[in-house]
Structure formats: structure tokens, C-alpha cells
PDB file of C-alpha atoms in Angstrom:
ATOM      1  CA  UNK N   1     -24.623   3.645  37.865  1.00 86.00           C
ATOM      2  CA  UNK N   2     -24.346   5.891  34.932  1.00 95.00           C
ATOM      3  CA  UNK N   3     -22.291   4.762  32.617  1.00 97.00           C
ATOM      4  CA  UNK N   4     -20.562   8.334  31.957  1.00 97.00           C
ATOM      5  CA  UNK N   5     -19.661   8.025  35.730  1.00 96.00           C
ATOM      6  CA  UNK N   6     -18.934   4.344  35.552  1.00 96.00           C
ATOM      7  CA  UNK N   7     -16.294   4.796  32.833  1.00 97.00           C
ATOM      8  CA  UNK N   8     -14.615   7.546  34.859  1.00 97.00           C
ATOM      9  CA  UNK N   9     -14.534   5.755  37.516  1.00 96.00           C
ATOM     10  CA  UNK N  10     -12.456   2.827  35.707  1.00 97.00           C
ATOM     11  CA  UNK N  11     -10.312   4.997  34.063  1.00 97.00           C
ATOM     12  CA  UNK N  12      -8.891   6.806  37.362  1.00 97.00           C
ATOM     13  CA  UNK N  13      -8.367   3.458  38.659  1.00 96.00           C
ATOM     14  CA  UNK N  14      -6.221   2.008  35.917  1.00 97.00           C
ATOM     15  CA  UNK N  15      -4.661   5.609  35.676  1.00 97.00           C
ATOM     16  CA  UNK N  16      -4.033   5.052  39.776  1.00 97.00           C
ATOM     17  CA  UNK N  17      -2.921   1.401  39.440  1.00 96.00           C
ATOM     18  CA  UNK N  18      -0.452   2.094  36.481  1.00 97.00           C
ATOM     19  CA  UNK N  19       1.472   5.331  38.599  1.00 97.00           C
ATOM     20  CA  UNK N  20       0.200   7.821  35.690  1.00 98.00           C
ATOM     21  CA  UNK N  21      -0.913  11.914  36.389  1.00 98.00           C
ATOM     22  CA  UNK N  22      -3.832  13.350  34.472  1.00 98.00           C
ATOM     23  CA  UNK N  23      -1.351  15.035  32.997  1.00 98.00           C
ATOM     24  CA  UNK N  24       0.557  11.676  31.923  1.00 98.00           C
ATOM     25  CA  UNK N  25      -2.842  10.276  30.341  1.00 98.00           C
ATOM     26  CA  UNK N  26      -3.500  13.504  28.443  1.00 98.00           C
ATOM     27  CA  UNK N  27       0.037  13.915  27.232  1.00 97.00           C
ATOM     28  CA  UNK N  28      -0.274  10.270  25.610  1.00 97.00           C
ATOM     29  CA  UNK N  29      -3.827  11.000  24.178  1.00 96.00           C
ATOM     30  CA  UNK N  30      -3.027  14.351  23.168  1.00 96.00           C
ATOM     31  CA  UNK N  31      -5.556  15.813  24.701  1.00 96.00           C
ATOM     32  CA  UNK N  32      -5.330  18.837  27.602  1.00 97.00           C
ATOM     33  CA  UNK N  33      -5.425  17.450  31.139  1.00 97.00           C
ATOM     34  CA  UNK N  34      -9.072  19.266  32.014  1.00 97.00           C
ATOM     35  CA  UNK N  35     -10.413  16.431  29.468  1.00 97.00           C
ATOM     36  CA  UNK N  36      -9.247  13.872  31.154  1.00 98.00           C
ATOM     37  CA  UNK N  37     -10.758  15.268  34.278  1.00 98.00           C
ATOM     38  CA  UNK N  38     -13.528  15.797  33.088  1.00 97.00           C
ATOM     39  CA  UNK N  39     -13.674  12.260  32.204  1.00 98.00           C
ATOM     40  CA  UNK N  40     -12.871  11.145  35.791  1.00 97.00           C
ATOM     41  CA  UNK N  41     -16.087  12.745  37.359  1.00 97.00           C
ATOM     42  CA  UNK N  42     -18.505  11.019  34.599  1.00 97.00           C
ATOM     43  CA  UNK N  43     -19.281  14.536  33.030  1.00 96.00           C
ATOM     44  CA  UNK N  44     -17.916  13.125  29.628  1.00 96.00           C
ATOM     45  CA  UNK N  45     -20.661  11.605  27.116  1.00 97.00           C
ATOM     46  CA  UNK N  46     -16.850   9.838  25.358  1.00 98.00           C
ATOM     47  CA  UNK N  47     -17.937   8.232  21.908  1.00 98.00           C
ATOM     48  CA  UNK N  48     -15.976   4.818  21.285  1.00 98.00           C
ATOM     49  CA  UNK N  49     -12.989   6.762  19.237  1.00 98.00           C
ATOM     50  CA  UNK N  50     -11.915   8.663  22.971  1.00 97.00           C
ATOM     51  CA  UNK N  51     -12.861   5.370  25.006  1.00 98.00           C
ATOM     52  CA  UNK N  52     -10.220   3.936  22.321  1.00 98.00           C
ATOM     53  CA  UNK N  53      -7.338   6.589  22.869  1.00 97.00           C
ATOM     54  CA  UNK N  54      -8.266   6.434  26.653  1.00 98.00           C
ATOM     55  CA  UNK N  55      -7.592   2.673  26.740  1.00 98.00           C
ATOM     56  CA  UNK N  56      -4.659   2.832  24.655  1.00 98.00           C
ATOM     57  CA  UNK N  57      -2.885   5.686  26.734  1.00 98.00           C
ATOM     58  CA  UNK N  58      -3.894   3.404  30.035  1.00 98.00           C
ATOM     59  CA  UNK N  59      -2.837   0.155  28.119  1.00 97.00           C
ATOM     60  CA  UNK N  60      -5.582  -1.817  28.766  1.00 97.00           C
ATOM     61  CA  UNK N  61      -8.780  -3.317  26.857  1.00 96.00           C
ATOM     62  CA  UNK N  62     -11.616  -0.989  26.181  1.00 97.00           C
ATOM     63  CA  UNK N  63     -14.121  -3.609  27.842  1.00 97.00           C
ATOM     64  CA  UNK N  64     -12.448  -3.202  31.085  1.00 97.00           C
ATOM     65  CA  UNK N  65     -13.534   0.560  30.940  1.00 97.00           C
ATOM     66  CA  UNK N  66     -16.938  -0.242  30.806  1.00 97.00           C
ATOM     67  CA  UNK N  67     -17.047  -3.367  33.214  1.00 96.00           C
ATOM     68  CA  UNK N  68     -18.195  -3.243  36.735  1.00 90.00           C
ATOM     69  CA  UNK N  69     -15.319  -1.068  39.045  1.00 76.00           C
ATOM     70  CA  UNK N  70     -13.510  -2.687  41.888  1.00 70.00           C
ATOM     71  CA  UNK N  71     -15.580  -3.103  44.697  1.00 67.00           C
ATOM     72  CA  UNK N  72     -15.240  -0.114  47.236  1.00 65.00           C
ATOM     73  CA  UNK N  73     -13.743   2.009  44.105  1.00 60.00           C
ATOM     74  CA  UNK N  74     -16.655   3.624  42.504  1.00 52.00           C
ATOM     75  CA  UNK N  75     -16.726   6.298  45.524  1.00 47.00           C
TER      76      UNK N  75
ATOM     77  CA  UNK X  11      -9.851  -4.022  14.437  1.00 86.00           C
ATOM     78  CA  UNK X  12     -11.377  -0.923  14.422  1.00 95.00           C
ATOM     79  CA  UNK X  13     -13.449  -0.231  17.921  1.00 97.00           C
ATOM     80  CA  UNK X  14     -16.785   0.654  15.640  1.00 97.00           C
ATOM     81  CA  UNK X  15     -16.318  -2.506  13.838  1.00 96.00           C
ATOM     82  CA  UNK X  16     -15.975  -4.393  17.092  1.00 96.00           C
ATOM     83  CA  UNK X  17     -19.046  -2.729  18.781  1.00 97.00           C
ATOM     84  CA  UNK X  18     -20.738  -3.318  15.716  1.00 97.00           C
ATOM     85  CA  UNK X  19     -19.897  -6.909  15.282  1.00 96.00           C
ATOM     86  CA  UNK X  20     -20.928  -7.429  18.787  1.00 97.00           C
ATOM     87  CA  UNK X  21     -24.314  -5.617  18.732  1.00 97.00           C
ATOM     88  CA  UNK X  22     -25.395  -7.811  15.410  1.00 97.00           C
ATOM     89  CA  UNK X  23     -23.755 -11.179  18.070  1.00 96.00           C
ATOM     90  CA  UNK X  24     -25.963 -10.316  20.758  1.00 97.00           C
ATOM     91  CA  UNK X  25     -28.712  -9.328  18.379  1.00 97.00           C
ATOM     92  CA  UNK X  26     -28.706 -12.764  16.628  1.00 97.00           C
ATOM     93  CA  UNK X  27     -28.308 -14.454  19.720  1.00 96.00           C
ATOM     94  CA  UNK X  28     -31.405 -12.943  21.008  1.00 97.00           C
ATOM     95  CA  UNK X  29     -33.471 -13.586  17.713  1.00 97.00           C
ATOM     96  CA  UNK X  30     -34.105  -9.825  17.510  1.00 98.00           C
ATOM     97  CA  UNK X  31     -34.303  -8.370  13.998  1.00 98.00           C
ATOM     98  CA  UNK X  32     -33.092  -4.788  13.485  1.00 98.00           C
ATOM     99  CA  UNK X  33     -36.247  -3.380  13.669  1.00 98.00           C
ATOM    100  CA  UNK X  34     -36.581  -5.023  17.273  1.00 98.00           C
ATOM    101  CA  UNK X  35     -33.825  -3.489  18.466  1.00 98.00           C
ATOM    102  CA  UNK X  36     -34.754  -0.256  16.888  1.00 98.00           C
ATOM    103  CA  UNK X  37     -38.173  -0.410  18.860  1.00 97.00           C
ATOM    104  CA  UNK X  38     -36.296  -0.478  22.217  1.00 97.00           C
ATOM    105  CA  UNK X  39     -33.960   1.611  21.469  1.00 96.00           C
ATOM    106  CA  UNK X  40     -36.731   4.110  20.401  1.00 96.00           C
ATOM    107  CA  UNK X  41     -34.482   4.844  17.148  1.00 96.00           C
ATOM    108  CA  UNK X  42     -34.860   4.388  13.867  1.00 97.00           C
ATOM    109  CA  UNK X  43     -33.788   0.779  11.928  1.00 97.00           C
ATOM    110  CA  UNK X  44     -31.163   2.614   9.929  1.00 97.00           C
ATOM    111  CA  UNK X  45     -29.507   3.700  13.163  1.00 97.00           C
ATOM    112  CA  UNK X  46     -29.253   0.176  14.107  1.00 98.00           C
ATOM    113  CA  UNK X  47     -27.725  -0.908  10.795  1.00 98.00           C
ATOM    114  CA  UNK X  48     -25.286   1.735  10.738  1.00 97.00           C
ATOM    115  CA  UNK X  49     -24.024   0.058  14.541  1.00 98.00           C
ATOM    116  CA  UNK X  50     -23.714  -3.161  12.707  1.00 97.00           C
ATOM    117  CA  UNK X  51     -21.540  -1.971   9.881  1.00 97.00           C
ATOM    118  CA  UNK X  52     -18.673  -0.354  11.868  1.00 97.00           C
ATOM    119  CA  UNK X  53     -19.925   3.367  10.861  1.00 96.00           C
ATOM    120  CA  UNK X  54     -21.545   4.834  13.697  1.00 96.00           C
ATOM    121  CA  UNK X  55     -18.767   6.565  16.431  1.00 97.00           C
ATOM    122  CA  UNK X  56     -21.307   5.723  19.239  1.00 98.00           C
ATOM    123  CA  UNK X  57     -21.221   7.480  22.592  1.00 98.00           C
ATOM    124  CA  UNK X  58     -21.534   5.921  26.267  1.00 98.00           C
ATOM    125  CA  UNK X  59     -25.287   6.740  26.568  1.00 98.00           C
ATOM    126  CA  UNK X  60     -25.865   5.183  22.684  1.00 97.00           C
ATOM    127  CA  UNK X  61     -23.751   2.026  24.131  1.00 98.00           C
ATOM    128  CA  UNK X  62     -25.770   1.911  27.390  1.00 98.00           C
ATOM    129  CA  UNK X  63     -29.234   2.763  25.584  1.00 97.00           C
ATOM    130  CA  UNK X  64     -27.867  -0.896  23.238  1.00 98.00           C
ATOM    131  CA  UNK X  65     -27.069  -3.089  25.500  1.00 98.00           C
ATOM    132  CA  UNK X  66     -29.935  -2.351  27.530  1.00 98.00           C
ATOM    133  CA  UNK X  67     -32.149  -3.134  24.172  1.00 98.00           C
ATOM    134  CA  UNK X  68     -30.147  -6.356  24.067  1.00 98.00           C
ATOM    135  CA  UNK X  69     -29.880  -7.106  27.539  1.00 97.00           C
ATOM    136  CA  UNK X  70     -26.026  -7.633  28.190  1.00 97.00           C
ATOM    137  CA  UNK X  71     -23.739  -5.606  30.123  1.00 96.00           C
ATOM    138  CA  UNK X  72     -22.327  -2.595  28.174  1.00 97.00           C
ATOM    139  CA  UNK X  73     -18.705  -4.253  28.711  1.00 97.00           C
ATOM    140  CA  UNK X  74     -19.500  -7.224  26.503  1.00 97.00           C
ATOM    141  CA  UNK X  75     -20.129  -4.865  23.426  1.00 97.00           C
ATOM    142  CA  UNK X  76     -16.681  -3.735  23.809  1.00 97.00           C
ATOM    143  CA  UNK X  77     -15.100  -7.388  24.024  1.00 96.00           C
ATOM    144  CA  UNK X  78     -13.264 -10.001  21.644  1.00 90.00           C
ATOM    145  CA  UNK X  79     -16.282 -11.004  19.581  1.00 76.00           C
ATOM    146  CA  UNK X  80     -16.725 -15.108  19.408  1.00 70.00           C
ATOM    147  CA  UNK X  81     -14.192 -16.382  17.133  1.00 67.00           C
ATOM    148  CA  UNK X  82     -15.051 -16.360  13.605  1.00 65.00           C
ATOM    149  CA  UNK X  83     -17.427 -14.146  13.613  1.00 60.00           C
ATOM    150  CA  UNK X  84     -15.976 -10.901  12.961  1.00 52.00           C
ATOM    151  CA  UNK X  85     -16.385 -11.140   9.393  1.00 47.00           C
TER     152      UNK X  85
END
């Protein structure tokens, strides 16, 4: 799996799992919400400064953005 | 700890625990040894690709680069 699309795929699922919007993520990272999207489909080549402020606004480790998605998740 | 530092500090981890020299590394990687170096010190804001392109050259899972390195050896 690309790892662009892998890393989106992790961060909509902690986004999912902790109740948060796009909007909610980008608001913390002060970013605008199309980033954040744009993140979510894999189109996002993020250096390790936004993976970072990604896992920071999600509250988790910046490993777990990288590691292998739930099963059945990385639709 | 700075998330360059801690990619870095894993990269030269998985390096040594390969027995790869820079240059080795470098070869895979089809970059130069300097680029490699720069990892290792913390100064290189590396994207997703860079991070997929080195742990392929070191044969780990892109997630471990962005772990807790081994106690101790984040010096």
C-alpha cells in the first residue's frame, strides 16, 4: 500500500475513533480543512513536521500513523 | 524529542543493527551518503516517500522509524 495512502488511511480512523470533524483536526493543527482531506485520500507526500502536528491534534503516537490500518479499514 | 531526531536516531539503530555503513544505505536508497548522514543527525524534515524509500533500504516497517528508539540510545 502506498504509504501516502496508508497514512491517510490511519489518520481518518483515529480522527473517526476519537469523534473529531476534518474541521476539528484542522482547527487544532491550524491548517484549512481541504489539507486535512487531502491527507485522508493519500494525495499528501506529509514530511515528518505535519505527520507530527497530525498526531498531536489526533493525540496519538506518530508510529501508529504509519503502522499497518485495522483490518477491513484501509477501504 | 524532536520527530527528526527520533527518525534519525532510529535510521542510524536499524542501520547498525544491520551492519550497513552509510554508504550502504545510500546505495539502496539510490542517494547520496550525505543525504543519509543528514537523516542521522536530526536535520533532514523527511517526507513519507523518503521514510518508505529508508526503511525499505533497511528492511523494517516504516512504523518502527517513527517509534521509542531502544533505551539509551538516543544520544
Amino acid at each position: 500500500m502506498d504509504i501516502r495512502k496508508l497514512f491517510g488511511a490511519n489518520v481518518r480512523y483515529y480522527r473517526i475513533a476519537a469523534g473529531l470533524s476534518q474541521e476539528a483536526v484542522a482547527e487544532r493543527m491550524g491548517v484549512d480543512r481541504a489539507y486535512v482531506s487531502m491527507i485522508e485520500r493519500g494525495s499528501q507526500n506529509a514530511t515528518l513536521l505535519s505527520i507530527h502536528e497530525t498526531a498531536q491534534a489526533l493525540d496519538v503516537k506518530p508510529a501508529y500513523l504509519l503502522a499497518d490500518p485495522p483490518a477491513g479499514f484501509d477501504q
